[in-house]
Short mmCIF file of C-alpha atoms in Angstrom, two decimals:
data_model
loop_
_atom_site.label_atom_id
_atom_site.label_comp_id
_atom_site.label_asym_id
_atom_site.label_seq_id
_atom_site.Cartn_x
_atom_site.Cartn_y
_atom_site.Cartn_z
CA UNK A 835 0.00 0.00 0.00
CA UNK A 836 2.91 2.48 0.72
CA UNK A 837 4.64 1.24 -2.84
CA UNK A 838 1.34 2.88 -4.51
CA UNK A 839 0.53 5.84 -2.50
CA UNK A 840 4.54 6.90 -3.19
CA UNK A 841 4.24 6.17 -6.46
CA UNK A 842 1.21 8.63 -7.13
CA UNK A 843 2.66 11.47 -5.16
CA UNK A 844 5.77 11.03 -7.27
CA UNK A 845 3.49 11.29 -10.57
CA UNK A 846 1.80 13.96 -8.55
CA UNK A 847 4.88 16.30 -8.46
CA UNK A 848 5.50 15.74 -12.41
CA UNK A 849 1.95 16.47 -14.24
CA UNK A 850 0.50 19.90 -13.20
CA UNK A 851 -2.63 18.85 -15.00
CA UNK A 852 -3.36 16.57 -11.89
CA UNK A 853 -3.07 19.24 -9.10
CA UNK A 854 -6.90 19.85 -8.57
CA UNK A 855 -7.51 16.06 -8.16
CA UNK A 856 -5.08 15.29 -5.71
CA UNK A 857 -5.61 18.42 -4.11
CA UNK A 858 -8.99 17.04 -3.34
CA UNK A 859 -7.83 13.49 -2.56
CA UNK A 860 -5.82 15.49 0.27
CA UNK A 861 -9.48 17.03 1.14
CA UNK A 862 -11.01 13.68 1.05
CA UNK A 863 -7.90 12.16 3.56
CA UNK A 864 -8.81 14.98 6.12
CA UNK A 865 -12.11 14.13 5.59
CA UNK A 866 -12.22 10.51 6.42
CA UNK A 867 -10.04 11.31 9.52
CA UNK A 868 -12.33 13.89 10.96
CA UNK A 869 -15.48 10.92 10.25
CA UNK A 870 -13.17 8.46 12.50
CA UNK A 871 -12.53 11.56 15.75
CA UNK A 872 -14.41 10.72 18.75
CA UNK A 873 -17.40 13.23 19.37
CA UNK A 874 -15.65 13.95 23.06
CA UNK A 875 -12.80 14.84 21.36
CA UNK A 876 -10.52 13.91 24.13
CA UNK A 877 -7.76 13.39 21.69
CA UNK A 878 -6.34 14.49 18.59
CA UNK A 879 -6.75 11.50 16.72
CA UNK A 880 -5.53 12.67 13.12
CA UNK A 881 -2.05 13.07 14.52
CA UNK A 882 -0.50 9.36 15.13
CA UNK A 883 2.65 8.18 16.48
CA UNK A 884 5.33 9.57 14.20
CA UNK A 885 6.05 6.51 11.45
CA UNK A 886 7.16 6.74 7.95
CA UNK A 887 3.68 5.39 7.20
CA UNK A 888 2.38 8.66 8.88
CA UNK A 889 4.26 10.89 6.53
CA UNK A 890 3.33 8.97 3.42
CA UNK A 891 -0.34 9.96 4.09
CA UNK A 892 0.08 13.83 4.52
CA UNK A 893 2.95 13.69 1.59
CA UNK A 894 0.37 14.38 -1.36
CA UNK A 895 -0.72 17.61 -0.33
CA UNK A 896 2.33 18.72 1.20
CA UNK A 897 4.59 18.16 -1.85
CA UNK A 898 1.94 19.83 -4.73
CA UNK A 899 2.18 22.73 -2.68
CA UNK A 900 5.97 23.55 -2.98
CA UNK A 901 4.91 23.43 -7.05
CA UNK A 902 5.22 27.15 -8.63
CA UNK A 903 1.66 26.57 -10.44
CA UNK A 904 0.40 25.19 -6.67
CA UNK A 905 1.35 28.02 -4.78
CA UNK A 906 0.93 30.31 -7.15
CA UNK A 907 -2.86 29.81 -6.57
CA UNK A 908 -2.63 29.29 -2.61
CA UNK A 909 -1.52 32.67 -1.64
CA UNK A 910 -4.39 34.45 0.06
CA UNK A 911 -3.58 33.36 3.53
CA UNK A 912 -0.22 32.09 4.16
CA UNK A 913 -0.51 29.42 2.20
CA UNK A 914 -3.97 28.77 2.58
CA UNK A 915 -6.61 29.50 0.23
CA UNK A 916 -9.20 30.89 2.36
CA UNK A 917 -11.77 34.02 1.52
CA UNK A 918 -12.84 34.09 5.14
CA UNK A 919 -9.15 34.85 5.92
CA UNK A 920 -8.30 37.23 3.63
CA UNK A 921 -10.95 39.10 4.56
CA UNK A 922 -9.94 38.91 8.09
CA UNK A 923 -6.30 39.95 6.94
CA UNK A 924 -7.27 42.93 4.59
CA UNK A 925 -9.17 44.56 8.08
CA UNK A 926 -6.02 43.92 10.02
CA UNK A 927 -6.26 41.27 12.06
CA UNK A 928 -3.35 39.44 11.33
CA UNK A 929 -0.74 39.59 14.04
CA UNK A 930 3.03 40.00 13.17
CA UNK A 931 4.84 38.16 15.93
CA UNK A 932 8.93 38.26 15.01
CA UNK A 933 9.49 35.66 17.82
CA UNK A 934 12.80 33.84 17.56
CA UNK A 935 13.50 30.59 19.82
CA UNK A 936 16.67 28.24 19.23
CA UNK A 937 16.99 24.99 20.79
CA UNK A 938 19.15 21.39 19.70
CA UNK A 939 20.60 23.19 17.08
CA UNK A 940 17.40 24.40 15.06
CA UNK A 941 15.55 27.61 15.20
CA UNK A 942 12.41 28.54 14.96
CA UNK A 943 10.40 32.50 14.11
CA UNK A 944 6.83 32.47 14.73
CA UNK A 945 6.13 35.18 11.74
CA UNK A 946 2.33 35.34 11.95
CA UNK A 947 -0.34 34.91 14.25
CA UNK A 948 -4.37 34.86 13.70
CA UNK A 949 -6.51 34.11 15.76
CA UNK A 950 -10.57 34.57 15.96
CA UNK A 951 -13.12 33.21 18.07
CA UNK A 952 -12.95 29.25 16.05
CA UNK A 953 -9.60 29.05 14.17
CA UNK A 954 -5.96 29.60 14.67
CA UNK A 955 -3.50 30.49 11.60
CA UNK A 956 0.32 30.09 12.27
CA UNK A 957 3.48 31.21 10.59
CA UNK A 958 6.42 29.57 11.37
CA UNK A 959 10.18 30.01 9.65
CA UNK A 960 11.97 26.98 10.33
CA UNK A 961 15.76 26.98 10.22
CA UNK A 962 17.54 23.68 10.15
CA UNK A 963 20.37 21.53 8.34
CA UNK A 964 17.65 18.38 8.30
CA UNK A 965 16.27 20.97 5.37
CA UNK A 966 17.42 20.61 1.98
CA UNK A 967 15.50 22.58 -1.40
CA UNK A 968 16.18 18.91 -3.04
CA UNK A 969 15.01 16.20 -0.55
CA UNK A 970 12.16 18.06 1.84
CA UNK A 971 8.85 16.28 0.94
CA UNK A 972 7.34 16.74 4.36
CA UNK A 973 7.65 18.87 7.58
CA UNK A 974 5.37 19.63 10.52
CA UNK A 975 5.11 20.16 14.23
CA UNK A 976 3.98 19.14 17.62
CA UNK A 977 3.09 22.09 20.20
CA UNK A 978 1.41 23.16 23.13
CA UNK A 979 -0.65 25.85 24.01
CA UNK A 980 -0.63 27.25 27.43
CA UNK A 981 -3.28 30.45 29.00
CA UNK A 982 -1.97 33.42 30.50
CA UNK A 983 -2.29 31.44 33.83
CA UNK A 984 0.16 28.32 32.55
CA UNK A 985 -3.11 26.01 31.86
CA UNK A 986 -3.22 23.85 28.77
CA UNK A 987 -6.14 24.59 26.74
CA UNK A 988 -4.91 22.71 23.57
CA UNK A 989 -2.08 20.15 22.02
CA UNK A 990 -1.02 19.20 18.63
CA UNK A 991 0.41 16.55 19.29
CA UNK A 992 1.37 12.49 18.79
CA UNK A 993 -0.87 9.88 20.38
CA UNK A 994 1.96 8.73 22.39
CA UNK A 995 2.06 11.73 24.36
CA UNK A 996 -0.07 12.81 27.26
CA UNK A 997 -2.79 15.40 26.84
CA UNK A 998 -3.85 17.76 29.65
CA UNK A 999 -5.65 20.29 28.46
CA UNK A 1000 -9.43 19.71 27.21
CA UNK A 1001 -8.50 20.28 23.63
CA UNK A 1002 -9.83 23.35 21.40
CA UNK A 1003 -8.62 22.80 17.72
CA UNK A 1004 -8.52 20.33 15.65
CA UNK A 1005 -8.64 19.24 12.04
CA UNK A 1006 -4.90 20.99 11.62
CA UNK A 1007 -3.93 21.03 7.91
CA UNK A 1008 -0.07 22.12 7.35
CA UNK A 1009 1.15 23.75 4.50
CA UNK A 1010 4.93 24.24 3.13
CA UNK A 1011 4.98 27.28 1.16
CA UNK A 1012 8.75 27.99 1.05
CA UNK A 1013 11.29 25.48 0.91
CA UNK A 1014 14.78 26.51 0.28
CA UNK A 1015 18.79 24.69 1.66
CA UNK A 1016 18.48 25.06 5.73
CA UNK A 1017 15.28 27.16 6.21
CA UNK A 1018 11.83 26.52 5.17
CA UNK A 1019 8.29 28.27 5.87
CA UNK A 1020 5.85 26.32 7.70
CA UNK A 1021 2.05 27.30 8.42
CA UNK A 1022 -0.95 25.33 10.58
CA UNK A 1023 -4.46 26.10 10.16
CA UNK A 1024 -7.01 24.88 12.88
CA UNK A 1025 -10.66 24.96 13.20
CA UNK A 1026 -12.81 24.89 16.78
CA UNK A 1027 -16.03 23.29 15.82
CA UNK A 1028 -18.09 23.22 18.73
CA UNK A 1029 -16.16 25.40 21.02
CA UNK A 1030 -15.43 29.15 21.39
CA UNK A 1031 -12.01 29.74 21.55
CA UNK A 1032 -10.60 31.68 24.55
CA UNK A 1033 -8.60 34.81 24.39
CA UNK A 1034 -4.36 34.37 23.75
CA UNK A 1035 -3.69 37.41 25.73
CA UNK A 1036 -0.62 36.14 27.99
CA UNK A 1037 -0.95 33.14 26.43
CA UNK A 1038 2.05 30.81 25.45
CA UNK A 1039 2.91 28.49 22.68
CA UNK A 1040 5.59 26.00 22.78
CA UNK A 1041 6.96 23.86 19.96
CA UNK A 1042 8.39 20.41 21.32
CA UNK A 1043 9.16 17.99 18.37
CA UNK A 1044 9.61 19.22 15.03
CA UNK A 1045 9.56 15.98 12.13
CA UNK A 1046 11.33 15.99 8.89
CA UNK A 1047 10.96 13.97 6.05
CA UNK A 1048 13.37 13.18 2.88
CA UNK A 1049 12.20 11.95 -0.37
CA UNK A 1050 12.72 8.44 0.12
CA UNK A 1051 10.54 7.98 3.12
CA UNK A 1052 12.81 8.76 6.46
CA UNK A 1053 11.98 10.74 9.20
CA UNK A 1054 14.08 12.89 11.41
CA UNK A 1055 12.49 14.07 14.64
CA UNK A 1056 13.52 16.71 17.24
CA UNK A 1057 12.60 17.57 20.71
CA UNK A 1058 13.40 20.53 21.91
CA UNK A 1059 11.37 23.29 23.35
CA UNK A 1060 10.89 26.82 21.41
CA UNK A 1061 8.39 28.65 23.35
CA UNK A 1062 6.81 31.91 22.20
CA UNK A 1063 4.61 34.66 24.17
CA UNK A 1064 1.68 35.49 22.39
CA UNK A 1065 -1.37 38.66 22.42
CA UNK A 1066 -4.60 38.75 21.73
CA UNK A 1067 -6.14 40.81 19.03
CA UNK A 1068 -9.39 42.18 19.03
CA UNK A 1069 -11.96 39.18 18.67
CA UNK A 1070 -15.61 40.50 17.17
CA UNK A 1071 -18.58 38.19 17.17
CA UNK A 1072 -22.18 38.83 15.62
CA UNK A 1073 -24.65 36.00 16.60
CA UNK A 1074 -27.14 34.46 13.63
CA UNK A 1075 -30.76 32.95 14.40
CA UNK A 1076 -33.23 31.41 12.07
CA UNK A 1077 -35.46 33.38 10.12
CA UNK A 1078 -37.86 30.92 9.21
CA UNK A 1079 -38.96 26.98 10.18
CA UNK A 1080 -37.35 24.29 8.13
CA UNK A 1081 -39.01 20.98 8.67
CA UNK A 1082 -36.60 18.44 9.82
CA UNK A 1083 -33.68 21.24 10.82
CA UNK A 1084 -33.27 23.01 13.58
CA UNK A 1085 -30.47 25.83 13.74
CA UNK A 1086 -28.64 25.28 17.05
CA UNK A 1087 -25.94 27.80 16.72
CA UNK A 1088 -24.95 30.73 13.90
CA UNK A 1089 -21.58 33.05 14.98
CA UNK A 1090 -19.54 34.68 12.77
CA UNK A 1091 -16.04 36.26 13.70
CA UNK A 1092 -13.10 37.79 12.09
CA UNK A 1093 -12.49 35.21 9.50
CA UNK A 1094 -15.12 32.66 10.22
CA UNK A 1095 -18.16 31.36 11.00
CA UNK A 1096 -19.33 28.49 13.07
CA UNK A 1097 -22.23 26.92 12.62
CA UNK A 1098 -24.38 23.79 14.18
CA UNK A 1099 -27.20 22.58 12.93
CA UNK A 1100 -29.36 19.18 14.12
CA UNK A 1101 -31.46 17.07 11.54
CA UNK A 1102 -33.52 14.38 12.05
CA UNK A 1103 -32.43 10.71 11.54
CA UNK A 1104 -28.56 9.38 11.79
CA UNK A 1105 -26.29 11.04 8.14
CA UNK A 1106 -23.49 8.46 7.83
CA UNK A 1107 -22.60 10.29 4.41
CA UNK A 1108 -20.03 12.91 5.08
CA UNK A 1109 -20.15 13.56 1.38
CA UNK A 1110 -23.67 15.16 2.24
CA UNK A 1111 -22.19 17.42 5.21
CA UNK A 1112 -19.59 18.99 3.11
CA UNK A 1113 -22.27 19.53 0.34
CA UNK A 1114 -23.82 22.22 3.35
CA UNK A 1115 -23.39 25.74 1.98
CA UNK A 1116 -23.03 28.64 3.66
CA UNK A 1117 -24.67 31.04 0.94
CA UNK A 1118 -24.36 35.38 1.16
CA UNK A 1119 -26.89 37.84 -0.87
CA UNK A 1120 -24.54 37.80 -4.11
CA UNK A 1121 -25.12 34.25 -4.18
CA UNK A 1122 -21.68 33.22 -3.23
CA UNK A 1123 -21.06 30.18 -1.64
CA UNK A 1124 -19.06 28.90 1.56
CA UNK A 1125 -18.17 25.38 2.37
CA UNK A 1126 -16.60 23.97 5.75
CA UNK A 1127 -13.41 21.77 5.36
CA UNK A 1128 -13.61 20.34 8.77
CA UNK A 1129 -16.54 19.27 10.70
CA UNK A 1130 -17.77 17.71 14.44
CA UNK A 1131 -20.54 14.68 14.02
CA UNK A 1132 -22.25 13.61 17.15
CA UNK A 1133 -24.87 11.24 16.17
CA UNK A 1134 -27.83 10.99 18.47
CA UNK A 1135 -29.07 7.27 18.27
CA UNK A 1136 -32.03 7.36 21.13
CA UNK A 1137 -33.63 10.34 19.80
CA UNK A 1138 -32.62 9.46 15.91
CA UNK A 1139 -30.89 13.11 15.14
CA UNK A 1140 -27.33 14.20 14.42
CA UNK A 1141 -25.83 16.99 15.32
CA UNK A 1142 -23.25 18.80 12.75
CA UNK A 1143 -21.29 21.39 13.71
CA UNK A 1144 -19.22 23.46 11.04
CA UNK A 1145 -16.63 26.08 10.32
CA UNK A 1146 -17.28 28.08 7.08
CA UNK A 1147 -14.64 30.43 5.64
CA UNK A 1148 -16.55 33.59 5.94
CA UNK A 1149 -16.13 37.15 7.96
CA UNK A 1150 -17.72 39.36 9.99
CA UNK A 1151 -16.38 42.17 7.97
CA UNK A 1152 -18.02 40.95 4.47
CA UNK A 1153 -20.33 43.42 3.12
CA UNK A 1154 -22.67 40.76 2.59
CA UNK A 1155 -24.86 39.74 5.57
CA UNK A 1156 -27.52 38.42 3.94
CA UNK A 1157 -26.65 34.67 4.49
CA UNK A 1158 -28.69 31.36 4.34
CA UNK A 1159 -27.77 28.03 5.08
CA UNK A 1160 -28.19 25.19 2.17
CA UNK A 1161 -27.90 21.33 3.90
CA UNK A 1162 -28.72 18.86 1.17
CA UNK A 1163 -32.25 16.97 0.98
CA UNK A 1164 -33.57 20.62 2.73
CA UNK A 1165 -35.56 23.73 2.43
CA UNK A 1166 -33.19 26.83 2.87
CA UNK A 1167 -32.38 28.18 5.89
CA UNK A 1168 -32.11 31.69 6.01
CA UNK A 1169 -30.07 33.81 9.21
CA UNK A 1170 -30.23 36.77 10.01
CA UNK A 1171 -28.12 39.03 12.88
CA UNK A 1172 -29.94 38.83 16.51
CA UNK A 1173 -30.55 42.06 17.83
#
């Protein structure tokens, strides 16, 4: 099974023609392993113990994106693709760090910080000689995040390790926009799905294992600690409610923020197709549509309901405000702003 998934990432990296489908097959991998999370959440299971089988499954996406044509079209945020974010960014909420932390002979700048009240955008500038322009297919990181008061409210990290905190984000999708001999440009996007983020004022984030992986499958991982003092920016919030009845859906929660917009819904009987939940639209007056790339499931079996709980890439500072919500097999749902 490894011989074949290496073998289409390697025909991935050579025909340009085949970016948007394995762009999506990345999509579809995130997908499954959000379907197979717990709906406690307890732990992040879409980060396993570090294995070269590990890195094979994340290599797909990670290696079309240091293609010219690739990031050529991922630019808005970081290197994220993301209209929620760039609004967000364009009004100023983006946070310019400049942190720089060394430790077992690597170092680490935490560029870029945003945060709203359901996702967390990092920029990281990586400085190592495990990083070579020629054989760097693969690179992420395991961290920590700490309140002002030293409490852990969230961890990105392996299986194998202990979590404390109660866990905020999840559904972390890494993307290596810059890749050049001894110093590479890393960036982590997480969503909160069902939970309102708290504020990072005097809060603290510390990297502890940083994994690299060559072209021909190994790994090289590093503990250390890097540990970085973070602020809060301003965090706005405008709350959605149902303007009319939908039979069969009830709206259980609308918020939008700086650069997103959370949104749980319940329907009745028990959706095992995800493909239907990622059809759900978030949909503004100009007829533009929104869809989540991350999503919390909690099936209700003794009533027959489920519970869906998404993250749409939308802001609070979009002229538009006239939004509805489109779930497949439904009537549409239109929100409007609670006085």
């Amino acid at each position: 099974m490894k011989r074949n998934v290496d073998d289409l990432v390697r025909k991935n990296m050579h025909k340009e023609q085949e970016l948007h489908a394995s762009i999506r097959s990345a999509f579809d991998q995130s997908y499954e392993q959000i379907r197979q999370q717990s709906k406690k959440k307890a732990k992040k299971s879409w980060l396993k113990p570090v294995s070269a089988a590990v890195a094979v499954l994340a290599l797909s996406s990670t290696i079309l994106l240091t293609n010219d044509t690739a990031l050529a079209k991922l630019q808005a945020f970081f290197g994220i693709n993301d209209p929620g974010l760039e609004t967000a960014i364009n009004n100023g909420d983006l946070q310019y760090i400049a942190q720089t932390q060394q430790s077992e002979n690597i170092t680490i700048t935490l560029d870029k910080l945003f945060a709203d009240a359901y996702r967390l955008g990092l920029q990281l500038t990586i400085e190592s000689n495990h990083i070579s322009k020629e054989n760097l297919n693969y690179l992420s990181f395991e961290y920590r995040l700490f309140d002002a008061e030293g409490k852990e409210i969230n961890a990105h990290v392996s299986d194998t390790k202990e979590i404390v905190g109660p866990g905020i984000y999840s559904g972390g999708e890494f993307e290596l926009t810059d890749v050049k001999n001894n110093i590479a440009t890393l960036e982590l996007l997480e969503e909160s799905t069902t939970t309102t983020a708290p504020s990072l004022e005097g809060a603290q984030l510390v990297v502890e294992t940083v994994h690299f992986l060559n072209n021909e499958g190994g790994i090289t991982s590093v503990d250390g600690e890097w540990a970085f003092d973070l602020t809060s920016a301003s965090v706005v919030t405008q709350v959605y409610v149902a303007e009319n009845s939908v039979p069969g859906l009830t709206l259980e929660q609308a918020t939008i923020t700086n650069g997103s917009m959370q949104v749980s819904y319940k329907i009745d009987g028990i959706d095992e197709d995800e493909n239907d939940i990622f059809e759900t639209a978030l949909v503004n007056g100009n007829g533009g549509s929104f869809y989540a790339k991350s999503a919390n499931v909690e099936r209700l079996n003794e009533e027959q309901q489920t519970v869906i709980s998404l993250v749409f890439p939308y802001s609070v500072w979009n002229e538009q405000q006239l939004l509805s919500l489109k779930v497949k097999g439904y009537e549409e749902l239109k929100l409007v702003k609670k006085e």
